[in-house]
Amino acid sequence: MAAHSASRGAAGGPPAAAALAGFRAGFGGGVVVPGDAAYDETRAVFNAMVDRRPAVIARCGTAREVAEAVRFGREQGLEIAVRGGGHSVAGTSLAEGGLVVDLRPLRTVTVDPEGRRVRVGGGATMGLLDRAAEPYGLATTGGRVSTTGVGGFVLGGGTGWLDRKFGLACDNLLSVELVTADGRTVRAGEDEHPDLFWALHGGGGNFGVATSLELRLHPLPVVSVALLMWPPEAGPEVARVYRDFLESAPDEVGGGLIHLTAPSEDFVPEEMAGRLACAVLVTYAGVMQELRDVAEPVLGLDHHAEMFAELPYADLQCMLDDPPGYRNHWSAEYLASLPDRAVDLFCRRADDMIVPSPSQHVLFPQGGAVARGPEEFPVPWRGAPWVVHPFGLWEDPADDERAERWAHDARADVAPWSTGAVYLNFIGNEGEDRVVAGFGAGNHRRLAEVKARYDPGNVFHLNHNIAPAGPAPG
């Protein structure tokens, strides 16, 4: 089979009609191509800015079907994309004129409550995982919405409401079943392909197609939530109190400080609805009274709106689901410290958000089990105590430049306090330097060596790509 480079694209053109007919006839899954009634619906992704037209979408329900699809794509010289949840802001789960390995049919979730572990199909979403574990009072670190794909989330590192308590998602990764570029199916774990297993703790989809993942679960019968809102001019004071509160908060506390458009809900005063607001979301891995006790410094501020709830974790995951169909642009900056000057700049930049819209200007805390996690994994951003995350969603294409500039400026504001590292699932295409920053220079070199062993032709390059290392000199 011909090697496939990152620059090649879909140079081979669409597959030959006879080859495609043969593939469709023998393939166990579904095949969708341009002209099929389901084509536009099947190719749609979360970011409405992304409008790519693959030549073939192979809907795979087994690892064998994934391997068949990968082999077909390589034989036909097609660029190959892998789709799980379809949440990549850069739209990397679609290949223009290429082949999409669509994992959505591969979504079985099997919980082992006694062993406190779960096996998750490569196309499952966080919502499916959360609901499957809920009857047993178990959970693991997931994304902050239910529609995120488990595979891309975990392999990229994985940060969410529970990470200060249970660590990053990749810290809870026990094994991965992976289809490699040559169509082999391998299992990576501590005792099998340990080099690959290390790389899958943050290295993303560079090494193959994850058809199943095994994750550690933790007891979590209930979570508690407090959502408080203020007018935006209160932001600097609220942010200072929130910062000081988090510095000594127990690991059970998560959440974030968020500038957003206040929703039209019963708990929001009419004069705030549809306008920019400063909000604090406090999540707590435990009962409400404990939340109220530990979060008293924030709860004691003179907020204008409040919502309290004690609920299953799976319900929390659905509370802030991002609506599909919007144009998206996100970025992030990881901070070594958060002095008053950084707080002021962060809050001031909220004035440039598109309001009303689902956009959010977020300050996330880290620390806790994130900071104490394994240092050997390629996630150098785990040590930062704070994350600034401009998360833009809007409808009008005329606002594209404005929204992208806002995210860029939000990063620039806090750059003096940046660690330089970044969680790549939080950003789109921001250049090679940012990819290296996502892994760390030393880790990046080691990842390139692993890439050369498992994907020497860089078949899986539609991601935050790690080019395979070349032969050693001499």
mmCIF file with all atom_site columns, N, CA, C and O in Angstrom, residues 42-60:
data_model
loop_
_atom_site.group_PDB
_atom_site.id
_atom_site.type_symbol
_atom_site.label_atom_id
_atom_site.label_alt_id
_atom_site.label_comp_id
_atom_site.label_asym_id
_atom_site.label_entity_id
_atom_site.label_seq_id
_atom_site.pdbx_PDB_ins_code
_atom_site.Cartn_x
_atom_site.Cartn_y
_atom_site.Cartn_z
_atom_site.occupancy
_atom_site.B_iso_or_equiv
_atom_site.pdbx_formal_charge
_atom_site.auth_seq_id
_atom_site.auth_comp_id
_atom_site.auth_asym_id
_atom_site.auth_atom_id
_atom_site.pdbx_PDB_model_num
ATOM 1  N N  . THR A 1 42 ? -25.513 12.644 7.593  1.00 0.00 ? 42 THR A N  1
ATOM 2  C CA . THR A 1 42 ? -24.436 11.820 8.117  1.00 0.00 ? 42 THR A CA 1
ATOM 3  C C  . THR A 1 42 ? -23.121 12.593 8.188  1.00 0.00 ? 42 THR A C  1
ATOM 4  O O  . THR A 1 42 ? -22.306 12.369 9.085  1.00 0.00 ? 42 THR A O  1
ATOM 5  N N  . ARG A 1 43 ? -22.910 13.512 7.257  1.00 0.00 ? 43 ARG A N  1
ATOM 6  C CA . ARG A 1 43 ? -21.638 14.245 7.244  1.00 0.00 ? 43 ARG A CA 1
ATOM 7  C C  . ARG A 1 43 ? -21.653 15.497 8.120  1.00 0.00 ? 43 ARG A C  1
ATOM 8  O O  . ARG A 1 43 ? -20.609 16.109 8.338  1.00 0.00 ? 43 ARG A O  1
ATOM 9  N N  . ALA A 1 44 ? -22.785 15.893 8.643  1.00 0.00 ? 44 ALA A N  1
ATOM 10 C CA . ALA A 1 44 ? -22.867 17.101 9.466  1.00 0.00 ? 44 ALA A CA 1
ATOM 11 C C  . ALA A 1 44 ? -22.098 16.907 10.772 1.00 0.00 ? 44 ALA A C  1
ATOM 12 O O  . ALA A 1 44 ? -22.180 15.858 11.413 1.00 0.00 ? 44 ALA A O  1
ATOM 13 N N  . VAL A 1 45 ? -21.331 17.929 11.160 1.00 0.00 ? 45 VAL A N  1
ATOM 14 C CA . VAL A 1 45 ? -20.580 17.895 12.413 1.00 0.00 ? 45 VAL A CA 1
ATOM 15 C C  . VAL A 1 45 ? -21.006 19.060 13.292 1.00 0.00 ? 45 VAL A C  1
ATOM 16 O O  . VAL A 1 45 ? -21.801 19.916 12.899 1.00 0.00 ? 45 VAL A O  1
ATOM 17 N N  . PHE A 1 46 ? -20.464 19.105 14.498 1.00 0.00 ? 46 PHE A N  1
ATOM 18 C CA . PHE A 1 46 ? -20.888 20.068 15.501 1.00 0.00 ? 46 PHE A CA 1
ATOM 19 C C  . PHE A 1 46 ? -20.651 21.508 15.057 1.00 0.00 ? 46 PHE A C  1
ATOM 20 O O  . PHE A 1 46 ? -21.470 22.390 15.282 1.00 0.00 ? 46 PHE A O  1
ATOM 21 N N  . ASN A 1 47 ? -19.511 21.780 14.426 1.00 0.00 ? 47 ASN A N  1
ATOM 22 C CA . ASN A 1 47 ? -19.160 23.134 14.014 1.00 0.00 ? 47 ASN A CA 1
ATOM 23 C C  . ASN A 1 47 ? -19.744 23.420 12.635 1.00 0.00 ? 47 ASN A C  1
ATOM 24 O O  . ASN A 1 47 ? -19.323 22.848 11.630 1.00 0.00 ? 47 ASN A O  1
ATOM 25 N N  . ALA A 1 48 ? -20.713 24.336 12.578 1.00 0.00 ? 48 ALA A N  1
ATOM 26 C CA . ALA A 1 48 ? -21.380 24.637 11.318 1.00 0.00 ? 48 ALA A CA 1
ATOM 27 C C  . ALA A 1 48 ? -20.476 25.352 10.324 1.00 0.00 ? 48 ALA A C  1
ATOM 28 O O  . ALA A 1 48 ? -20.847 25.500 9.151  1.00 0.00 ? 48 ALA A O  1
ATOM 29 N N  . MET A 1 49 ? -19.300 25.809 10.743 1.00 0.00 ? 49 MET A N  1
ATOM 30 C CA . MET A 1 49 ? -18.339 26.402 9.812  1.00 0.00 ? 49 MET A CA 1
ATOM 31 C C  . MET A 1 49 ? -17.705 25.345 8.913  1.00 0.00 ? 49 MET A C  1
ATOM 32 O O  . MET A 1 49 ? -17.113 25.677 7.888  1.00 0.00 ? 49 MET A O  1
ATOM 33 N N  . VAL A 1 50 ? -17.796 24.097 9.311  1.00 0.00 ? 50 VAL A N  1
ATOM 34 C CA . VAL A 1 50 ? -17.153 23.001 8.585  1.00 0.00 ? 50 VAL A CA 1
ATOM 35 C C  . VAL A 1 50 ? -18.160 22.368 7.632  1.00 0.00 ? 50 VAL A C  1
ATOM 36 O O  . VAL A 1 50 ? -19.188 21.833 8.061  1.00 0.00 ? 50 VAL A O  1
ATOM 37 N N  . ASP A 1 51 ? -17.883 22.446 6.333  1.00 0.00 ? 51 ASP A N  1
ATOM 38 C CA . ASP A 1 51 ? -18.796 21.933 5.316  1.00 0.00 ? 51 ASP A CA 1
ATOM 39 C C  . ASP A 1 51 ? -17.982 21.149 4.291  1.00 0.00 ? 51 ASP A C  1
ATOM 40 O O  . ASP A 1 51 ? -17.743 21.605 3.172  1.00 0.00 ? 51 ASP A O  1
ATOM 41 N N  . ARG A 1 52 ? -17.523 19.963 4.673  1.00 0.00 ? 52 ARG A N  1
ATOM 42 C CA . ARG A 1 52 ? -16.699 19.139 3.795  1.00 0.00 ? 52 ARG A CA 1
ATOM 43 C C  . ARG A 1 52 ? -17.523 17.977 3.265  1.00 0.00 ? 52 ARG A C  1
ATOM 44 O O  . ARG A 1 52 ? -18.429 17.488 3.932  1.00 0.00 ? 52 ARG A O  1
ATOM 45 N N  . ARG A 1 53 ? -17.169 17.544 2.061  1.00 0.00 ? 53 ARG A N  1
ATOM 46 C CA . ARG A 1 53 ? -17.931 16.509 1.369  1.00 0.00 ? 53 ARG A CA 1
ATOM 47 C C  . ARG A 1 53 ? -17.037 15.284 1.131  1.00 0.00 ? 53 ARG A C  1
ATOM 48 O O  . ARG A 1 53 ? -16.333 15.202 0.124  1.00 0.00 ? 53 ARG A O  1
ATOM 49 N N  . PRO A 1 54 ? -17.085 14.314 2.042  1.00 0.00 ? 54 PRO A N  1
ATOM 50 C CA . PRO A 1 54 ? -16.307 13.088 1.832  1.00 0.00 ? 54 PRO A CA 1
ATOM 51 C C  . PRO A 1 54 ? -16.823 12.308 0.632  1.00 0.00 ? 54 PRO A C  1
ATOM 52 O O  . PRO A 1 54 ? -17.997 12.407 0.259  1.00 0.00 ? 54 PRO A O  1
ATOM 53 N N  . ALA A 1 55 ? -15.942 11.522 0.043  1.00 0.00 ? 55 ALA A N  1
ATOM 54 C CA . ALA A 1 55 ? -16.356 10.644 -1.055 1.00 0.00 ? 55 ALA A CA 1
ATOM 55 C C  . ALA A 1 55 ? -17.059 9.402  -0.526 1.00 0.00 ? 55 ALA A C  1
ATOM 56 O O  . ALA A 1 55 ? -17.963 8.867  -1.187 1.00 0.00 ? 55 ALA A O  1
ATOM 57 N N  . VAL A 1 56 ? -16.655 8.953  0.668  1.00 0.00 ? 56 VAL A N  1
ATOM 58 C CA . VAL A 1 56 ? -17.212 7.735  1.263  1.00 0.00 ? 56 VAL A CA 1
ATOM 59 C C  . VAL A 1 56 ? -17.293 7.918  2.771  1.00 0.00 ? 56 VAL A C  1
ATOM 60 O O  . VAL A 1 56 ? -16.328 8.379  3.394  1.00 0.00 ? 56 VAL A O  1
ATOM 61 N N  . ILE A 1 57 ? -18.422 7.552  3.356  1.00 0.00 ? 57 ILE A N  1
ATOM 62 C CA . ILE A 1 57 ? -18.552 7.478  4.809  1.00 0.00 ? 57 ILE A CA 1
ATOM 63 C C  . ILE A 1 57 ? -18.848 6.028  5.155  1.00 0.00 ? 57 ILE A C  1
ATOM 64 O O  . ILE A 1 57 ? -19.897 5.491  4.762  1.00 0.00 ? 57 ILE A O  1
ATOM 65 N N  . ALA A 1 58 ? -17.920 5.382  5.858  1.00 0.00 ? 58 ALA A N  1
ATOM 66 C CA . ALA A 1 58 ? -18.073 3.977  6.234  1.00 0.00 ? 58 ALA A CA 1
ATOM 67 C C  . ALA A 1 58 ? -18.518 3.910  7.690  1.00 0.00 ? 58 ALA A C  1
ATOM 68 O O  . ALA A 1 58 ? -17.757 4.274  8.589  1.00 0.00 ? 58 ALA A O  1
ATOM 69 N N  . ARG A 1 59 ? -19.747 3.472  7.899  1.00 0.00 ? 59 ARG A N  1
ATOM 70 C CA . ARG A 1 59 ? -20.310 3.416  9.254  1.00 0.00 ? 59 ARG A CA 1
ATOM 71 C C  . ARG A 1 59 ? -19.977 2.051  9.856  1.00 0.00 ? 59 ARG A C  1
ATOM 72 O O  . ARG A 1 59 ? -20.539 1.033  9.456  1.00 0.00 ? 59 ARG A O  1
ATOM 73 N N  . CYS A 1 60 ? -19.070 2.073  10.830 1.00 0.00 ? 60 CYS A N  1
ATOM 74 C CA . CYS A 1 60 ? -18.449 0.849  11.336 1.00 0.00 ? 60 CYS A CA 1
ATOM 75 C C  . CYS A 1 60 ? -19.015 0.470  12.707 1.00 0.00 ? 60 CYS A C  1
ATOM 76 O O  . CYS A 1 60 ? -19.024 1.292  13.627 1.00 0.00 ? 60 CYS A O  1
#
